[in-house]
CSV table of C-alpha atoms in Angstrom, one decimal:
chain,number,residue,atom,x,y,z
A,1,MET,CA,28.3,30.4,-27.2
A,2,TYR,CA,24.4,30.5,-27.2
A,3,TYR,CA,24.1,26.6,-28.2
A,4,TRP,CA,26.3,25.7,-25.4
A,5,ARG,CA,24.7,27.9,-22.8
A,6,ASN,CA,21.3,26.7,-24.0
A,7,ARG,CA,22.4,23.2,-23.6
A,8,ILE,CA,24.2,23.5,-20.2
A,9,PHE,CA,20.7,25.1,-19.0
A,10,LYS,CA,18.7,22.4,-20.5
A,11,GLU,CA,21.1,19.6,-18.5
A,12,LEU,CA,21.0,21.6,-15.5
A,13,GLN,CA,17.1,21.6,-15.8
A,14,HIS,CA,17.0,17.9,-16.2
A,15,MET,CA,19.0,17.2,-13.4
A,16,ASN,CA,17.0,19.4,-11.1
A,17,ASN,CA,13.4,17.5,-12.5
A,18,ALA,CA,15.3,14.0,-12.1
A,19,LEU,CA,13.7,11.5,-10.2
A,20,PRO,CA,15.7,9.9,-7.5
A,21,LEU,CA,16.0,6.5,-9.4
A,22,ASP,CA,16.8,7.5,-12.6
A,23,GLY,CA,19.1,5.3,-14.5
A,24,VAL,CA,18.2,2.5,-12.0
A,25,SER,CA,17.2,-0.7,-13.7
A,26,VAL,CA,14.9,-3.3,-12.3
A,27,VAL,CA,14.0,-7.0,-13.1
A,28,GLU,CA,10.6,-8.1,-12.0
A,29,LEU,CA,10.0,-11.6,-12.1
A,30,ALA,CA,6.3,-11.6,-13.2
A,31,ALA,CA,3.9,-12.1,-9.8
A,32,ILE,CA,0.7,-10.9,-8.3
A,33,GLY,CA,0.6,-8.9,-5.2
A,34,PRO,CA,3.4,-7.1,-3.4
A,35,VAL,CA,5.8,-7.3,-6.4
A,36,PRO,CA,4.2,-5.8,-8.9
A,37,PHE,CA,3.2,-3.1,-6.7
A,38,THR,CA,6.8,-2.7,-5.5
A,39,GLY,CA,7.6,-2.5,-9.3
A,40,ARG,CA,5.2,0.4,-9.9
A,41,MET,CA,6.7,2.2,-7.0
A,42,LEU,CA,10.3,2.0,-8.2
A,43,HIS,CA,9.3,2.9,-11.5
A,44,GLN,CA,7.5,5.9,-10.3
A,45,LEU,CA,10.8,6.8,-8.7
A,46,GLY,CA,12.2,6.7,-11.9
A,47,ALA,CA,13.6,3.4,-12.3
A,48,GLU,CA,13.2,1.5,-15.6
A,49,VAL,CA,11.5,-1.8,-14.6
A,50,THR,CA,11.4,-4.9,-16.9
A,51,VAL,CA,8.9,-7.7,-16.2
A,52,VAL,CA,10.1,-11.3,-16.8
A,53,CYS,CA,7.0,-13.4,-18.0
A,54,ALA,CA,6.6,-17.1,-18.1
A,55,PRO,CA,5.5,-18.4,-21.6
A,56,ARG,CA,2.3,-19.2,-20.0
A,57,HIS,CA,2.2,-16.6,-17.4
A,58,ARG,CA,-1.4,-16.4,-15.7
A,59,ASP,CA,-2.2,-13.1,-14.3
A,60,LEU,CA,-5.5,-11.7,-12.9
A,61,GLY,CA,-7.0,-11.3,-16.5
A,62,ILE,CA,-6.9,-7.4,-16.5
A,63,PRO,CA,-5.9,-6.1,-19.6
A,64,MET,CA,-2.3,-4.7,-19.8
A,65,SER,CA,-3.8,-1.3,-20.9
A,66,ASP,CA,-6.0,-0.9,-17.8
A,67,ASP,CA,-3.8,-2.2,-15.3
A,68,PRO,CA,-2.0,0.9,-13.3
A,69,LEU,CA,0.4,-1.8,-11.8
A,70,GLU,CA,1.7,-2.5,-15.3
A,71,SER,CA,2.0,1.0,-16.6
A,72,GLY,CA,5.3,2.1,-18.0
A,73,LYS,CA,7.2,-1.2,-17.5
A,74,HIS,CA,8.7,-3.2,-20.1
A,75,ARG,CA,8.1,-7.0,-20.6
A,76,VAL,CA,10.2,-10.0,-21.8
A,77,VAL,CA,9.0,-13.5,-22.2
A,78,ILE,CA,11.5,-16.1,-20.8
A,79,ASP,CA,11.4,-19.7,-19.7
A,80,LEU,CA,13.2,-19.8,-16.6
A,81,LYS,CA,12.6,-23.5,-16.6
A,82,THR,CA,15.2,-23.8,-19.3
A,83,ALA,CA,19.0,-23.4,-19.5
A,84,ALA,CA,18.5,-21.0,-22.1
A,85,GLY,CA,16.0,-18.9,-20.1
A,86,ARG,CA,18.5,-19.0,-17.2
A,87,ASP,CA,21.0,-17.7,-19.7
A,88,ALA,CA,18.8,-15.0,-20.9
A,89,LEU,CA,18.0,-13.8,-17.2
A,90,GLY,CA,21.7,-13.7,-16.4
A,91,THR,CA,22.4,-11.5,-19.4
A,92,LEU,CA,19.4,-9.3,-18.3
A,93,VAL,CA,20.7,-9.2,-14.6
A,94,ARG,CA,24.2,-8.6,-15.6
A,95,GLU,CA,22.9,-4.9,-16.7
A,96,SER,CA,20.7,-4.3,-13.9
A,97,ASP,CA,20.7,-3.2,-10.5
A,98,VAL,CA,17.7,-4.7,-8.7
A,99,LEU,CA,15.7,-8.0,-9.0
A,100,ILE,CA,12.3,-8.4,-7.4
A,101,GLU,CA,10.5,-11.8,-6.9
A,102,GLY,CA,7.5,-13.3,-4.9
A,103,PHE,CA,7.8,-16.8,-5.3
A,104,ARG,CA,7.6,-19.4,-2.4
A,105,PRO,CA,10.7,-19.8,-0.6
A,106,GLY,CA,13.5,-21.9,-2.2
A,107,THR,CA,11.8,-21.4,-5.9
A,108,LEU,CA,14.6,-19.4,-7.2
A,109,GLU,CA,17.2,-22.2,-5.8
A,110,ARG,CA,15.5,-24.9,-7.5
A,111,LEU,CA,15.6,-23.0,-10.8
A,112,GLU,CA,19.3,-22.7,-10.4
A,113,LEU,CA,19.1,-18.8,-9.8
A,114,ALA,CA,20.1,-18.8,-6.1
A,115,PRO,CA,21.1,-15.3,-5.1
A,116,ALA,CA,24.8,-16.7,-4.9
A,117,TYR,CA,24.5,-17.3,-8.5
A,118,LEU,CA,23.0,-13.9,-9.4
A,119,HIS,CA,25.5,-12.2,-7.5
A,120,SER,CA,28.5,-13.9,-9.3
A,121,VAL,CA,26.9,-12.3,-12.5
A,122,GLN,CA,26.3,-8.9,-10.9
A,123,PRO,CA,28.0,-8.5,-7.3
A,124,ALA,CA,26.0,-5.2,-6.7
A,125,LEU,CA,22.6,-6.5,-7.4
A,126,VAL,CA,19.9,-5.9,-4.8
A,127,ILE,CA,17.8,-9.0,-4.7
A,128,GLY,CA,14.2,-8.2,-3.3
A,129,ARG,CA,12.2,-11.2,-2.0
A,130,CYS,CA,8.7,-11.3,-0.9
A,131,ALA,CA,6.7,-14.3,0.4
A,132,GLY,CA,3.7,-14.9,1.5
A,133,TRP,CA,4.5,-16.4,5.1
A,134,ALA,CA,8.0,-15.9,7.0
A,135,ALA,CA,10.5,-17.7,5.1
A,136,THR,CA,11.8,-19.3,8.4
A,137,GLY,CA,8.3,-20.4,9.7
A,138,ALA,CA,6.5,-23.7,9.8
A,139,ARG,CA,3.9,-22.2,6.8
A,140,ALA,CA,7.0,-21.2,4.7
A,141,SER,CA,6.1,-23.3,1.5
A,142,SER,CA,2.2,-23.1,2.1
A,143,ALA,CA,-0.2,-21.5,-0.3
A,144,GLY,CA,-1.8,-18.3,1.2
A,145,HIS,CA,-3.8,-15.2,0.3
A,146,ASP,CA,-4.4,-11.8,2.0
A,147,ILE,CA,-7.1,-12.9,4.1
A,148,ASN,CA,-4.9,-15.9,5.4
A,149,PHE,CA,-2.1,-13.4,6.3
A,150,LEU,CA,-4.2,-11.1,8.1
A,151,ALA,CA,-5.9,-13.6,9.9
A,152,LEU,CA,-3.0,-15.4,11.6
A,153,ALA,CA,-1.6,-12.2,12.3
A,154,GLY,CA,-4.2,-11.0,14.4
A,155,ILE,CA,-5.3,-8.2,12.2
A,156,LEU,CA,-8.5,-9.9,10.5
A,157,GLY,CA,-10.1,-10.5,13.9
A,158,ALA,CA,-10.0,-6.8,15.0
A,159,ILE,CA,-11.7,-5.8,11.6
A,160,GLY,CA,-15.3,-5.2,10.9
A,161,PRO,CA,-18.6,-5.6,12.9
A,162,LYS,CA,-19.0,-7.9,16.0
A,163,GLU,CA,-20.6,-10.4,13.9
A,164,CYS,CA,-18.1,-11.3,11.5
A,165,PRO,CA,-14.4,-10.0,10.4
A,166,SER,CA,-14.3,-8.3,7.1
A,167,PRO,CA,-11.3,-8.8,4.8
A,168,PRO,CA,-10.1,-5.3,3.9
A,169,ILE,CA,-9.5,-6.1,0.1
A,170,ASN,CA,-5.8,-6.9,-0.3
A,171,LEU,CA,-4.8,-3.2,0.5
A,172,LEU,CA,-3.3,-3.8,3.8
A,173,GLY,CA,-1.3,-7.2,3.4
A,174,ASP,CA,-0.2,-7.2,-0.3
A,175,PHE,CA,0.3,-3.5,-0.7
A,176,GLY,CA,0.6,-1.7,2.7
A,177,GLY,CA,2.6,-4.9,4.1
A,178,GLY,CA,4.6,-6.7,1.9
A,179,GLY,CA,4.9,-4.2,-1.2
A,180,MET,CA,5.5,-1.2,0.9
A,181,HIS,CA,8.4,-2.9,2.8
A,182,LEU,CA,9.8,-4.6,0.0
A,183,ALA,CA,10.0,-1.2,-1.8
A,184,LEU,CA,11.8,0.6,1.1
A,185,GLY,CA,14.1,-2.6,1.6
A,186,VAL,CA,15.1,-2.4,-1.9
A,187,VAL,CA,15.7,1.3,-1.8
A,188,ALA,CA,17.5,1.2,1.5
A,189,ALA,CA,19.8,-1.9,0.0
A,190,LEU,CA,20.4,0.1,-3.3
A,191,LEU,CA,22.0,3.3,-1.4
A,192,GLN,CA,24.2,0.9,0.5
A,193,ALA,CA,25.2,-0.7,-2.9
A,194,LYS,CA,25.8,2.4,-4.6
A,195,ARG,CA,28.3,3.2,-1.4
A,196,ASP,CA,30.3,0.1,-1.4
A,197,GLY,CA,29.5,-1.7,-4.5
A,198,LYS,CA,28.2,-4.8,-2.5
A,199,GLY,CA,24.7,-6.2,-3.6
A,200,ALA,CA,22.0,-7.7,-0.9
A,201,VAL,CA,19.3,-9.9,-0.6
A,202,VAL,CA,16.3,-8.1,0.8
A,203,GLN,CA,13.9,-10.5,2.5
A,204,THR,CA,10.2,-9.9,3.6
A,205,SER,CA,6.7,-11.3,3.8
A,206,ILE,CA,3.5,-10.3,3.5
A,207,PHE,CA,2.5,-12.0,6.9
A,208,GLY,CA,5.7,-10.5,8.8
A,209,ALA,CA,5.3,-7.0,7.1
A,210,SER,CA,1.4,-6.9,8.1
A,211,VAL,CA,2.5,-7.9,11.7
A,212,SER,CA,5.0,-4.8,11.6
A,213,LEU,CA,2.0,-2.7,10.7
A,214,THR,CA,0.3,-3.4,13.9
A,215,ALA,CA,3.3,-2.4,16.5
A,216,HIS,CA,1.4,0.7,17.9
A,217,LEU,CA,-1.8,-1.8,18.5
A,218,HIS,CA,0.0,-3.9,20.5
A,219,GLY,CA,1.3,-1.1,22.5
A,220,MET,CA,-2.2,0.0,23.1
A,221,LEU,CA,-3.3,-3.7,23.9
A,222,ASP,CA,-0.4,-3.9,26.6
A,223,SER,CA,-1.2,-0.9,28.0
A,224,GLY,CA,-4.8,-1.5,28.7
A,225,LEU,CA,-6.1,1.1,25.7
A,226,TRP,CA,-7.3,-1.7,23.5
A,227,ILE,CA,-9.7,-4.2,24.1
A,228,ASP,CA,-9.2,-7.7,22.1
A,229,ASP,CA,-12.7,-7.6,21.3
A,230,ARG,CA,-13.7,-6.5,17.6
A,231,GLN,CA,-15.8,-3.2,17.3
A,232,SER,CA,-15.0,-2.0,21.0
A,233,ASN,CA,-12.2,0.5,20.6
A,234,LEU,CA,-11.2,4.1,19.6
A,235,LEU,CA,-10.4,2.8,15.9
A,236,ASP,CA,-12.3,-0.2,15.1
A,237,GLY,CA,-15.7,1.3,14.8
A,238,GLY,CA,-16.6,1.0,18.3
A,239,ALA,CA,-16.3,4.6,19.1
A,240,PRO,CA,-19.4,6.7,18.1
A,241,PHE,CA,-17.1,9.2,16.8
A,242,TYR,CA,-15.1,7.2,14.7
A,243,ARG,CA,-17.3,5.2,12.4
A,244,CYS,CA,-19.6,5.0,9.5
A,245,TYR,CA,-23.3,6.3,9.8
A,246,ARG,CA,-26.3,5.7,7.4
A,247,THR,CA,-27.7,8.5,5.7
A,248,SER,CA,-31.4,9.2,4.5
A,249,ASP,CA,-30.5,7.9,0.9
A,250,ASP,CA,-28.8,4.7,2.1
A,251,HIS,CA,-25.4,5.9,1.6
A,252,TRP,CA,-22.7,6.5,4.4
A,253,LEU,CA,-20.9,9.4,6.1
A,254,ALA,CA,-17.5,8.6,7.9
A,255,ILE,CA,-17.0,10.2,11.1
A,256,GLY,CA,-13.4,10.7,12.4
A,257,ALA,CA,-13.8,13.4,15.3
A,258,ILE,CA,-11.5,11.9,17.8
A,259,GLU,CA,-10.1,14.9,19.3
A,260,PRO,CA,-12.4,17.0,21.3
A,261,LYS,CA,-12.2,20.2,19.6
A,262,PHE,CA,-13.0,18.3,16.2
A,263,PHE,CA,-15.8,16.5,18.0
A,264,ALA,CA,-17.2,20.0,19.4
A,265,GLU,CA,-17.2,21.2,15.8
A,266,LEU,CA,-19.0,18.0,14.6
A,267,VAL,CA,-21.6,18.1,17.1
A,268,SER,CA,-22.2,22.0,16.4
A,269,GLU,CA,-22.4,21.2,12.7
A,270,LEU,CA,-25.1,18.5,13.3
A,271,ASP,CA,-26.9,20.6,15.8
A,272,VAL,CA,-27.2,17.9,18.4
A,273,GLU,CA,-27.5,18.1,22.2
A,274,VAL,CA,-24.7,15.7,23.7
A,275,ASP,CA,-22.7,15.6,26.8
A,276,ALA,CA,-19.4,16.3,25.1
A,277,ALA,CA,-17.5,16.1,28.6
A,278,ARG,CA,-18.4,12.2,28.3
A,279,GLN,CA,-16.9,11.7,24.7
A,280,TYR,CA,-14.4,9.2,25.9
A,281,ASP,CA,-17.0,7.5,28.6
A,282,ARG,CA,-17.5,4.1,27.2
A,283,SER,CA,-20.7,3.6,29.0
A,284,TYR,CA,-22.0,6.8,27.0
A,285,TRP,CA,-21.1,5.4,23.7
A,286,PRO,CA,-24.8,3.7,22.9
A,287,THR,CA,-26.3,6.9,23.5
A,288,LEU,CA,-24.1,8.8,21.6
A,289,THR,CA,-24.0,6.6,18.8
A,290,GLN,CA,-28.0,6.6,19.1
A,291,ILE,CA,-28.0,10.4,18.8
A,292,LEU,CA,-25.7,10.8,15.9
A,293,SER,CA,-27.2,7.8,14.2
A,294,GLN,CA,-30.9,9.5,14.2
A,295,ARG,CA,-29.5,12.8,13.3
A,296,ILE,CA,-27.3,11.7,10.1
A,297,ALA,CA,-30.1,9.6,9.1
A,298,ALA,CA,-32.2,12.9,8.5
A,299,ARG,CA,-30.3,14.0,5.5
A,300,THR,CA,-28.7,12.5,2.2
A,301,ARG,CA,-24.9,11.8,2.0
A,302,ASP,CA,-24.4,14.7,-0.3
A,303,GLU,CA,-26.0,17.2,1.6
A,304,TRP,CA,-23.9,16.3,4.6
A,305,ASP,CA,-20.9,16.4,2.2
A,306,THR,CA,-21.9,19.8,1.6
A,307,VAL,CA,-22.4,20.9,5.2
A,308,PHE,CA,-18.6,19.4,6.0
A,309,ALA,CA,-17.0,20.6,2.8
A,310,GLN,CA,-14.9,23.1,5.0
A,311,GLY,CA,-13.9,23.1,8.5
A,312,ASP,CA,-12.4,20.5,11.2
A,313,ALA,CA,-15.4,18.2,11.9
A,314,CYS,CA,-13.7,15.2,10.4
A,315,ALA,CA,-16.8,14.2,8.6
A,316,THR,CA,-16.5,12.8,4.9
A,317,PRO,CA,-18.9,11.1,2.4
A,318,VAL,CA,-18.1,7.5,1.9
A,319,LEU,CA,-17.8,7.0,-2.0
A,320,THR,CA,-17.6,4.3,-4.6
A,321,TRP,CA,-14.1,3.7,-6.4
A,322,LYS,CA,-15.8,5.8,-9.5
A,323,GLU,CA,-17.2,8.4,-7.3
A,324,ALA,CA,-13.7,9.0,-5.9
A,325,ARG,CA,-12.4,9.6,-9.2
A,326,SER,CA,-14.5,12.6,-10.1
A,327,HIS,CA,-15.3,14.0,-6.2
A,328,ARG,CA,-14.3,17.8,-6.1
A,329,ASP,CA,-11.7,16.8,-3.2
A,330,GLY,CA,-10.8,13.1,-4.3
A,331,ALA,CA,-10.2,13.7,-8.0
A,332,VAL,CA,-6.8,15.5,-7.3
A,333,ALA,CA,-5.4,12.1,-6.5
A,334,PHE,CA,-6.0,10.6,-10.4
A,335,GLU,CA,-5.4,11.1,-13.6
A,336,HIS,CA,-7.2,9.5,-16.5
A,337,ASN,CA,-9.2,7.3,-14.1
A,338,ALA,CA,-5.7,5.7,-12.5
A,339,PRO,CA,-4.1,6.9,-9.1
A,340,LYS,CA,-1.4,9.4,-9.7
A,341,PRO,CA,2.0,8.9,-7.8
A,342,ALA,CA,1.5,9.6,-4.1
A,343,ILE,CA,5.3,11.1,-3.8
A,344,THR,CA,6.9,14.0,-5.6
A,345,PHE,CA,10.1,15.7,-5.7
A,346,HIS,CA,11.2,19.1,-6.2
A,347,ARG,CA,14.7,20.5,-6.2
A,348,GLU,CA,15.9,24.0,-6.6
């Protein structure tokens, strides 16, 4: 009796601790950018991910042991350009729930691995496809990288100082845009497939997904709340209460005191005399910027970090990658120098 009671307790405990995608099998056709990021997200949600690599697979040169995007995934080498390779993928797909790929539009079809074929092998398969450009656009078959997609989306032109747009690494287009949209689409299609047993093709692109992220900014633009001129607005470094300031040791302090109550606390902690009632007065911004610049430049970044460690002034040190791993407030998001899963689940 004790044995069975203990076993049932352990099984119930496992059920309560199980991740949402436990039991889901994902095939990831090796790529860079959004696809491995999506694979990582699905794995962190509990899915088992198998990466299919070409015999001469080219990656970014990061050792597997150091690449968080590859952590926990299985890898197999299959030449999809051969009949034997296509058969091998078919065998893998037959036992899988999801396939994700980031080839240019039409590549799977040329390899004789079109969705119709894959669904003939596994009718409930969710096929996630993330191209660079919109699949039906004039550039659909053209090469491109994050900087190109953001440029054509109007995003790049809004980021950075007036002198020159600044590429925001590849976090925005590849991951926040394409990767996140692909992951959401795959999970939604999985939910539907579990209900009716029918698979689906989930199609997105880095370009289209990045444009989707700008919906609120287009609303502000059409409402007259955004000027189509870089570093002139509330959220692009134009406002003196939402930008970075140089400290005495040539580091930086980030200020995000948008709301009046936060701005009031900021100027109180800085001990400066400003006309707080004119916080949103654009004609006052140059004066306010000068006042804040001079005051913040009087102390080091770490000294200001101590001043603003508590409270609601919305002032934080600008850290390097390595500094973020060990900072008293930032380290909680890392484990063994790699980012922790950003989503956790708990069930009673």
